[in-house]
Short mmCIF file of N, CA and C in Angstrom, two decimals:
data_model
loop_
_atom_site.label_atom_id
_atom_site.label_comp_id
_atom_site.label_asym_id
_atom_site.label_seq_id
_atom_site.Cartn_x
_atom_site.Cartn_y
_atom_site.Cartn_z
N MET P 1178 -7.12 7.37 26.25
CA MET P 1178 -8.28 6.25 26.72
C MET P 1178 -6.18 5.62 25.62
N THR P 1179 -6.06 4.05 26.01
CA THR P 1179 -4.81 3.47 25.16
C THR P 1179 -5.99 2.38 24.10
N ILE P 1180 -5.01 2.09 23.39
CA ILE P 1180 -5.81 0.20 23.00
C ILE P 1180 -4.54 0.03 22.67
N ARG P 1181 -4.78 -1.46 22.79
CA ARG P 1181 -3.88 -2.36 22.75
C ARG P 1181 -4.38 -3.16 21.75
N LEU P 1182 -3.73 -4.26 20.60
CA LEU P 1182 -3.98 -4.95 19.75
C LEU P 1182 -2.83 -6.67 19.91
N SER P 1183 -4.65 -7.29 19.40
CA SER P 1183 -3.71 -8.60 20.47
C SER P 1183 -2.59 -9.03 19.31
N GLU P 1184 -1.84 -9.77 18.73
CA GLU P 1184 -1.23 -10.57 17.82
C GLU P 1184 -2.59 -10.79 17.04
N ARG P 1185 -3.59 -11.65 17.28
CA ARG P 1185 -4.45 -12.54 17.11
C ARG P 1185 -5.27 -11.30 15.80
N ALA P 1186 -5.46 -10.42 16.82
CA ALA P 1186 -6.87 -9.91 16.54
C ALA P 1186 -5.95 -8.63 15.02
N SER P 1187 -4.92 -8.37 15.19
CA SER P 1187 -4.38 -7.25 14.90
C SER P 1187 -3.82 -8.43 13.51
N ALA P 1188 -3.79 -8.94 12.86
CA ALA P 1188 -3.60 -10.43 12.50
C ALA P 1188 -5.31 -10.74 10.91
N ASP P 1189 -6.05 -11.14 12.19
CA ASP P 1189 -7.47 -10.68 11.83
C ASP P 1189 -7.92 -10.01 10.63
N ILE P 1190 -7.41 -8.55 11.58
CA ILE P 1190 -7.98 -7.42 10.61
C ILE P 1190 -6.98 -6.98 9.66
N ARG P 1191 -6.19 -6.88 9.59
CA ARG P 1191 -5.32 -6.90 8.24
C ARG P 1191 -6.00 -7.52 6.91
N ALA P 1192 -6.36 -8.72 7.51
CA ALA P 1192 -6.90 -10.33 6.35
C ALA P 1192 -8.09 -9.82 5.70
N HIS P 1193 -8.92 -9.19 6.60
CA HIS P 1193 -10.30 -8.81 6.19
C HIS P 1193 -9.76 -7.96 5.94
N THR P 1194 -9.23 -6.04 5.68
CA THR P 1194 -9.34 -5.06 5.06
C THR P 1194 -8.51 -5.75 3.77
N GLN P 1195 -7.77 -6.52 4.04
CA GLN P 1195 -7.34 -6.52 2.95
C GLN P 1195 -7.73 -7.63 1.81
N ASN P 1196 -8.60 -8.58 2.18
CA ASN P 1196 -9.78 -9.27 1.58
C ASN P 1196 -10.24 -8.35 0.99
N ALA P 1197 -10.89 -7.40 1.66
CA ALA P 1197 -11.55 -6.98 1.29
C ALA P 1197 -11.67 -5.67 0.43
N TYR P 1198 -10.34 -5.33 0.00
CA TYR P 1198 -9.98 -3.98 -1.44
C TYR P 1198 -10.52 -4.66 -2.41
N PRO P 1199 -11.01 -3.62 -3.59
CA PRO P 1199 -10.64 -2.51 -2.39
C PRO P 1199 -12.04 -1.34 -2.69
N GLU P 1200 -13.37 -2.57 -1.37
CA GLU P 1200 -14.19 -2.25 -0.96
C GLU P 1200 -13.66 -2.13 0.85
N GLU P 1201 -14.21 -1.08 1.69
CA GLU P 1201 -14.24 -1.17 2.79
C GLU P 1201 -14.75 -2.72 3.07
N GLY P 1202 -13.17 -2.74 4.10
CA GLY P 1202 -13.97 -3.95 4.68
C GLY P 1202 -14.23 -3.83 6.29
N ALA P 1203 -15.26 -4.25 7.48
CA ALA P 1203 -15.70 -3.49 8.79
C ALA P 1203 -15.50 -4.59 9.63
N GLY P 1204 -15.02 -4.86 10.90
CA GLY P 1204 -16.10 -5.82 11.84
C GLY P 1204 -15.86 -5.08 13.32
N PHE P 1205 -15.83 -6.37 14.21
CA PHE P 1205 -16.20 -5.45 16.19
C PHE P 1205 -14.60 -5.90 16.96
N LEU P 1206 -14.07 -4.96 17.51
CA LEU P 1206 -12.99 -5.13 18.30
C LEU P 1206 -13.75 -5.89 19.67
N LEU P 1207 -13.66 -7.05 19.78
CA LEU P 1207 -13.61 -7.25 21.57
C LEU P 1207 -12.81 -7.54 22.41
N GLY P 1208 -13.02 -7.70 23.43
CA GLY P 1208 -11.72 -7.24 24.43
C GLY P 1208 -12.22 -7.12 25.86
N ARG P 1209 -11.62 -6.95 26.84
CA ARG P 1209 -11.57 -5.94 27.76
C ARG P 1209 -11.46 -4.46 28.20
N GLU P 1210 -11.50 -4.20 29.40
CA GLU P 1210 -11.43 -1.99 29.44
C GLU P 1210 -10.52 -2.50 30.51
N GLN P 1211 -10.06 -1.80 31.28
CA GLN P 1211 -8.78 -2.16 31.94
C GLN P 1211 -8.18 -0.78 32.50
N GLY P 1212 -8.74 -0.55 33.87
CA GLY P 1212 -9.06 0.96 33.44
C GLY P 1212 -9.02 2.03 32.35
N GLN P 1213 -7.57 3.10 31.60
CA GLN P 1213 -7.80 3.43 30.67
C GLN P 1213 -7.46 2.65 29.46
N VAL P 1214 -6.83 1.87 30.28
CA VAL P 1214 -6.58 0.76 28.48
C VAL P 1214 -7.76 0.09 27.76
N ARG P 1215 -8.22 -0.42 26.60
CA ARG P 1215 -9.04 -1.47 25.44
C ARG P 1215 -7.45 -2.04 25.25
N ILE P 1216 -8.18 -3.57 26.26
CA ILE P 1216 -7.23 -4.38 25.90
C ILE P 1216 -8.00 -4.99 24.83
N ILE P 1217 -7.97 -4.93 22.67
CA ILE P 1217 -8.40 -5.59 21.97
C ILE P 1217 -7.88 -6.93 22.43
N GLU P 1218 -8.54 -8.37 21.88
CA GLU P 1218 -8.10 -9.76 22.06
C GLU P 1218 -9.26 -10.45 20.62
N ALA P 1219 -9.58 -9.84 19.86
CA ALA P 1219 -10.38 -10.72 19.17
C ALA P 1219 -11.36 -9.57 17.85
N ALA P 1220 -10.85 -10.05 16.85
CA ALA P 1220 -11.85 -8.96 16.21
C ALA P 1220 -12.90 -9.67 15.10
N LEU P 1221 -14.13 -9.41 15.20
CA LEU P 1221 -15.52 -10.46 14.29
C LEU P 1221 -15.55 -9.39 12.87
N PRO P 1222 -14.71 -9.78 11.83
CA PRO P 1222 -15.03 -9.67 10.53
C PRO P 1222 -17.04 -9.41 10.47
N GLN P 1223 -17.44 -8.97 10.03
CA GLN P 1223 -18.44 -8.64 8.98
C GLN P 1223 -18.83 -8.05 8.02
N SER P 1224 -19.80 -8.04 7.01
CA SER P 1224 -20.11 -8.52 5.72
C SER P 1224 -20.38 -6.74 6.18
N ASN P 1225 -19.60 -6.29 4.72
CA ASN P 1225 -20.04 -4.62 4.62
C ASN P 1225 -21.74 -5.11 3.61
N GLU P 1226 -22.70 -4.31 4.00
CA GLU P 1226 -24.54 -4.50 3.42
C GLU P 1226 -24.48 -3.73 2.54
N PHE P 1227 -23.58 -2.69 2.44
CA PHE P 1227 -24.19 -1.47 1.25
C PHE P 1227 -23.90 -1.99 0.30
N ASP P 1228 -25.04 -1.19 -0.49
CA ASP P 1228 -25.00 -1.79 -1.68
C ASP P 1228 -24.13 -1.47 -2.79
N ALA P 1229 -23.70 -2.62 -3.80
CA ALA P 1229 -22.76 -2.24 -4.17
C ALA P 1229 -21.28 -0.92 -4.45
N ASP P 1230 -22.57 -0.31 -5.47
CA ASP P 1230 -21.43 1.40 -5.66
C ASP P 1230 -21.67 1.71 -4.15
N GLN P 1231 -21.99 1.81 -3.04
CA GLN P 1231 -20.87 2.10 -2.55
C GLN P 1231 -20.34 1.49 -1.48
N ARG P 1232 -19.60 1.11 -1.95
CA ARG P 1232 -18.71 0.23 -0.56
C ARG P 1232 -17.88 -0.20 -1.17
N LEU P 1233 -17.24 1.38 -2.13
CA LEU P 1233 -15.97 1.37 -2.08
C LEU P 1233 -15.52 2.56 -0.78
N ARG P 1234 -16.49 2.78 -0.63
CA ARG P 1234 -16.45 4.48 0.13
C ARG P 1234 -17.27 4.24 1.08
N ARG P 1235 -17.92 3.41 1.87
CA ARG P 1235 -18.90 3.18 3.03
C ARG P 1235 -18.98 1.78 3.32
N TYR P 1236 -18.95 1.60 5.31
CA TYR P 1236 -19.15 0.60 5.25
C TYR P 1236 -21.00 0.66 5.52
N MET P 1237 -21.50 -0.69 5.57
CA MET P 1237 -22.74 -0.65 7.02
C MET P 1237 -23.25 -2.57 7.66
N ILE P 1238 -23.01 -2.21 9.05
CA ILE P 1238 -23.31 -3.06 10.06
C ILE P 1238 -24.60 -3.15 10.25
N GLU P 1239 -25.47 -4.78 10.20
CA GLU P 1239 -26.93 -4.19 9.97
C GLU P 1239 -26.91 -4.55 11.74
N PRO P 1240 -28.16 -4.22 12.28
CA PRO P 1240 -28.30 -4.31 13.25
C PRO P 1240 -28.51 -5.58 14.10
N GLY P 1241 -29.02 -6.64 13.07
CA GLY P 1241 -29.38 -7.74 13.84
C GLY P 1241 -27.69 -9.26 13.61
N ASP P 1242 -26.55 -8.32 12.95
CA ASP P 1242 -25.36 -9.09 12.86
C ASP P 1242 -24.64 -8.05 14.91
N MET P 1243 -25.24 -6.35 14.74
CA MET P 1243 -24.06 -6.07 16.13
C MET P 1243 -25.16 -7.02 17.33
N LEU P 1244 -26.15 -7.35 16.81
CA LEU P 1244 -27.65 -8.27 18.38
C LEU P 1244 -26.42 -9.87 18.23
N ALA P 1245 -25.88 -10.11 17.07
CA ALA P 1245 -25.36 -11.63 16.92
C ALA P 1245 -23.66 -11.15 17.64
N ALA P 1246 -23.32 -10.30 17.25
CA ALA P 1246 -22.00 -9.77 18.24
C ALA P 1246 -22.16 -9.41 18.92
N GLU P 1247 -23.02 -9.24 19.81
CA GLU P 1247 -22.68 -8.77 21.00
C GLU P 1247 -22.81 -10.24 21.94
N GLU P 1248 -23.99 -11.09 21.44
CA GLU P 1248 -24.53 -12.96 21.98
C GLU P 1248 -22.95 -13.19 22.18
N TYR P 1249 -22.77 -13.13 20.81
CA TYR P 1249 -21.18 -14.12 20.20
C TYR P 1249 -19.38 -13.31 21.43
N ALA P 1250 -19.57 -12.13 21.73
CA ALA P 1250 -19.19 -11.86 22.77
C ALA P 1250 -19.19 -11.65 24.28
N ASP P 1251 -20.17 -12.21 24.30
CA ASP P 1251 -20.54 -12.73 26.08
C ASP P 1251 -20.50 -13.85 26.22
N GLU P 1252 -20.73 -14.69 25.09
CA GLU P 1252 -20.70 -16.73 25.38
C GLU P 1252 -18.79 -16.04 25.43
N HIS P 1253 -18.30 -15.46 24.77
CA HIS P 1253 -16.74 -15.81 24.57
C HIS P 1253 -15.94 -14.65 26.19
N GLY P 1254 -16.88 -13.96 26.83
CA GLY P 1254 -15.98 -13.48 27.58
C GLY P 1254 -15.10 -11.98 27.45
N PHE P 1255 -16.14 -11.02 25.92
CA PHE P 1255 -16.01 -10.28 25.92
C PHE P 1255 -16.49 -9.02 25.99
N ASP P 1256 -16.45 -7.83 25.76
CA ASP P 1256 -17.25 -7.04 25.40
C ASP P 1256 -16.84 -6.37 23.94
N ILE P 1257 -18.01 -5.83 23.53
CA ILE P 1257 -17.71 -4.52 22.06
C ILE P 1257 -16.90 -3.82 21.79
N LEU P 1258 -16.45 -3.66 22.30
CA LEU P 1258 -15.51 -2.27 22.81
C LEU P 1258 -15.27 -1.73 21.07
N GLY P 1259 -15.25 -1.28 20.47
CA GLY P 1259 -15.72 -0.35 19.10
C GLY P 1259 -15.76 -1.07 17.70
N ILE P 1260 -15.61 -0.21 16.98
CA ILE P 1260 -15.65 -0.93 15.18
C ILE P 1260 -14.06 -1.13 14.41
N PHE P 1261 -13.27 -1.73 13.58
CA PHE P 1261 -12.84 -1.20 12.86
C PHE P 1261 -12.98 -0.96 11.55
N HIS P 1262 -12.95 -0.68 10.66
CA HIS P 1262 -13.18 -0.37 8.86
C HIS P 1262 -11.78 -0.12 7.45
N SER P 1263 -11.62 -0.49 7.16
CA SER P 1263 -10.62 0.01 6.05
C SER P 1263 -10.95 1.42 5.21
N HIS P 1264 -10.24 2.23 4.47
CA HIS P 1264 -10.26 3.24 3.80
C HIS P 1264 -9.43 2.85 2.64
N PRO P 1265 -9.69 2.11 1.60
CA PRO P 1265 -9.56 1.70 0.44
C PRO P 1265 -8.11 2.94 -0.11
N ASN P 1266 -7.40 2.97 0.30
CA ASN P 1266 -6.30 4.07 -0.85
C ASN P 1266 -6.84 5.69 -0.73
N HIS P 1267 -6.88 5.56 0.99
CA HIS P 1267 -7.32 6.87 1.36
C HIS P 1267 -6.46 6.97 2.62
N PRO P 1268 -6.20 7.95 3.54
CA PRO P 1268 -5.80 7.96 4.57
C PRO P 1268 -6.45 7.01 6.02
N PRO P 1269 -5.94 7.06 7.28
CA PRO P 1269 -6.90 6.37 7.63
C PRO P 1269 -7.87 7.51 9.25
N VAL P 1270 -8.01 8.16 8.27
CA VAL P 1270 -8.48 9.34 9.35
C VAL P 1270 -10.34 9.69 9.29
N PRO P 1271 -11.38 9.81 10.09
CA PRO P 1271 -12.39 9.52 10.19
C PRO P 1271 -12.90 10.72 9.14
N SER P 1272 -14.17 9.68 8.43
CA SER P 1272 -14.83 10.87 7.71
C SER P 1272 -16.09 11.23 7.41
N SER P 1273 -16.32 12.67 7.33
CA SER P 1273 -17.52 13.01 7.60
C SER P 1273 -17.96 11.94 7.53
N PHE P 1274 -18.89 10.81 6.69
CA PHE P 1274 -19.90 10.28 7.36
C PHE P 1274 -19.29 8.99 8.23
N ASP P 1275 -17.70 8.78 8.37
CA ASP P 1275 -17.60 8.74 9.67
C ASP P 1275 -18.06 8.80 11.15
N LEU P 1276 -18.31 10.53 11.65
CA LEU P 1276 -18.39 11.18 12.32
C LEU P 1276 -20.15 11.17 12.30
N GLU P 1277 -20.87 11.13 11.21
CA GLU P 1277 -21.54 11.57 11.04
C GLU P 1277 -22.48 9.72 12.23
N TRP P 1278 -21.77 8.69 12.18
CA TRP P 1278 -22.71 7.40 12.10
C TRP P 1278 -22.07 6.82 13.38
N ALA P 1279 -21.11 7.48 13.78
CA ALA P 1279 -20.72 7.15 14.88
C ALA P 1279 -21.31 7.51 16.33
N LEU P 1280 -20.94 6.18 16.82
CA LEU P 1280 -21.64 5.62 18.43
C LEU P 1280 -20.56 6.22 19.70
N PRO P 1281 -21.62 7.09 20.57
CA PRO P 1281 -20.42 7.46 22.31
C PRO P 1281 -19.41 6.09 22.41
N TRP P 1282 -18.56 6.71 23.09
CA TRP P 1282 -17.96 5.42 24.00
C TRP P 1282 -16.90 4.39 23.02
N PHE P 1283 -17.01 4.21 21.79
CA PHE P 1283 -16.29 2.79 20.52
C PHE P 1283 -15.67 3.69 20.15
N SER P 1284 -14.27 2.72 20.35
CA SER P 1284 -13.69 3.47 19.31
C SER P 1284 -13.16 2.19 18.06
N TYR P 1285 -13.16 4.08 16.99
CA TYR P 1285 -12.55 3.50 16.17
C TYR P 1285 -11.48 3.28 14.74
N LEU P 1286 -10.93 1.76 15.06
CA LEU P 1286 -9.91 1.80 14.56
C LEU P 1286 -10.26 1.14 13.22
N ILE P 1287 -9.41 2.54 12.08
CA ILE P 1287 -9.34 3.34 10.54
C ILE P 1287 -8.05 2.46 10.43
N ILE P 1288 -8.05 1.61 9.11
CA ILE P 1288 -6.56 1.37 8.43
C ILE P 1288 -7.31 1.67 7.22
N SER P 1289 -5.79 1.55 6.58
CA SER P 1289 -5.57 2.44 5.23
C SER P 1289 -5.43 0.98 4.40
N VAL P 1290 -6.14 0.02 3.11
CA VAL P 1290 -5.59 0.03 2.61
C VAL P 1290 -4.98 0.60 1.19
N GLN P 1291 -4.27 0.39 0.94
CA GLN P 1291 -3.33 1.46 -0.31
C GLN P 1291 -3.05 0.11 -1.52
N ASN P 1292 -3.91 -0.37 -2.49
CA ASN P 1292 -4.02 -0.62 -3.76
C ASN P 1292 -3.65 -2.52 -2.48
N GLY P 1293 -4.27 -3.02 -1.91
CA GLY P 1293 -4.55 -3.90 -1.56
C GLY P 1293 -3.38 -4.21 -0.06
N GLU P 1294 -2.94 -3.37 -0.05
CA GLU P 1294 -1.73 -4.01 1.53
C GLU P 1294 -2.11 -2.27 2.22
N ALA P 1295 -2.54 -2.84 4.04
CA ALA P 1295 -2.81 -2.51 4.54
C ALA P 1295 -0.90 -2.11 4.99
N VAL P 1296 -1.81 -0.68 4.81
CA VAL P 1296 -0.03 0.57 5.31
C VAL P 1296 -0.10 1.31 6.29
N GLU P 1297 -1.45 1.33 6.95
CA GLU P 1297 -1.03 2.09 8.11
C GLU P 1297 -2.69 1.89 9.17
N SER P 1298 -2.40 2.56 10.35
CA SER P 1298 -3.85 2.41 11.05
C SER P 1298 -3.75 3.70 12.71
N ARG P 1299 -4.89 3.98 12.45
CA ARG P 1299 -5.15 4.82 13.63
C ARG P 1299 -6.08 4.62 14.34
N CYS P 1300 -6.60 5.38 15.45
CA CYS P 1300 -7.74 5.09 16.53
C CYS P 1300 -8.12 6.41 17.25
N TRP P 1301 -9.42 6.16 16.93
CA TRP P 1301 -10.22 7.67 16.91
C TRP P 1301 -11.13 7.33 18.27
N ARG P 1302 -11.55 8.13 18.52
CA ARG P 1302 -12.85 8.15 20.05
C ARG P 1302 -13.46 9.17 19.09
N LEU P 1303 -14.94 9.24 19.67
CA LEU P 1303 -16.33 10.62 19.00
C LEU P 1303 -15.81 11.22 20.71
N ASN P 1304 -15.58 13.13 20.13
CA ASN P 1304 -15.48 13.83 21.68
C ASN P 1304 -17.06 13.80 21.94
N ASP P 1305 -17.05 13.98 23.19
CA ASP P 1305 -18.26 13.79 23.34
C ASP P 1305 -19.73 14.93 23.13
N ASP P 1306 -19.36 15.59 22.62
CA ASP P 1306 -20.11 17.11 21.94
C ASP P 1306 -20.10 16.51 20.80
N ARG P 1307 -19.81 15.53 19.95
CA ARG P 1307 -19.76 14.75 18.56
C ARG P 1307 -19.99 15.60 17.32
N THR P 1308 -18.97 16.65 17.74
CA THR P 1308 -18.69 17.58 17.09
C THR P 1308 -17.12 16.46 16.08
N GLY P 1309 -16.48 16.24 16.58
CA GLY P 1309 -15.03 15.51 16.01
C GLY P 1309 -14.47 13.81 16.46
N PHE P 1310 -13.36 14.12 16.74
CA PHE P 1310 -12.71 12.60 16.79
C PHE P 1310 -11.30 13.23 17.69
N ILE P 1311 -11.55 12.56 18.35
CA ILE P 1311 -10.24 12.15 18.97
C ILE P 1311 -9.14 11.63 18.72
N GLU P 1312 -7.93 11.47 18.66
CA GLU P 1312 -7.26 10.33 18.32
C GLU P 1312 -6.35 9.22 19.59
N GLU P 1313 -6.74 7.80 19.60
CA GLU P 1313 -6.36 7.10 20.73
C GLU P 1313 -4.85 6.47 20.78
N ASP P 1314 -4.17 6.45 21.60
CA ASP P 1314 -2.87 6.21 21.36
C ASP P 1314 -3.37 4.49 21.81
N ARG P 1315 -2.44 3.82 20.33
CA ARG P 1315 -2.18 2.03 20.54
C ARG P 1315 -1.04 1.66 20.34
N HIS P 1316 -1.46 0.50 21.00
CA HIS P 1316 0.12 -0.60 20.43
C HIS P 1316 -0.11 -1.63 20.61
N TYR P 1317 0.51 -2.14 18.87
CA TYR P 1317 -0.30 -3.09 18.24
C TYR P 1317 0.74 -4.43 18.28
#
């Protein structure tokens, strides 16, 4: 699978994850799938609902926010294709927590935010057997 981010989505993700620093920022990736390409046309930032002491290394999106995002996507002709989140002062690779909570089919865009600056991103998808992730090709 290949991921293509629009300039707008990329800018919104960058702004949200940098503004969330030093906590993790997260949100939904909205767009359309065309064959083996996921075209991300919009990012829908969300509040990190974890307790304040956990937000430095975890994110949580409430179920009600997921439902609202699905409604928003439907109204705008998009599908929810995945989730983006930041790893403050850590590399953009999935953690054991990410593996535990990952949903099948979703793309997971992880952004490394170092000292408040988004410096690198990589995209991942859960293996069918849930034992780990495979990296997806990306074009930003």
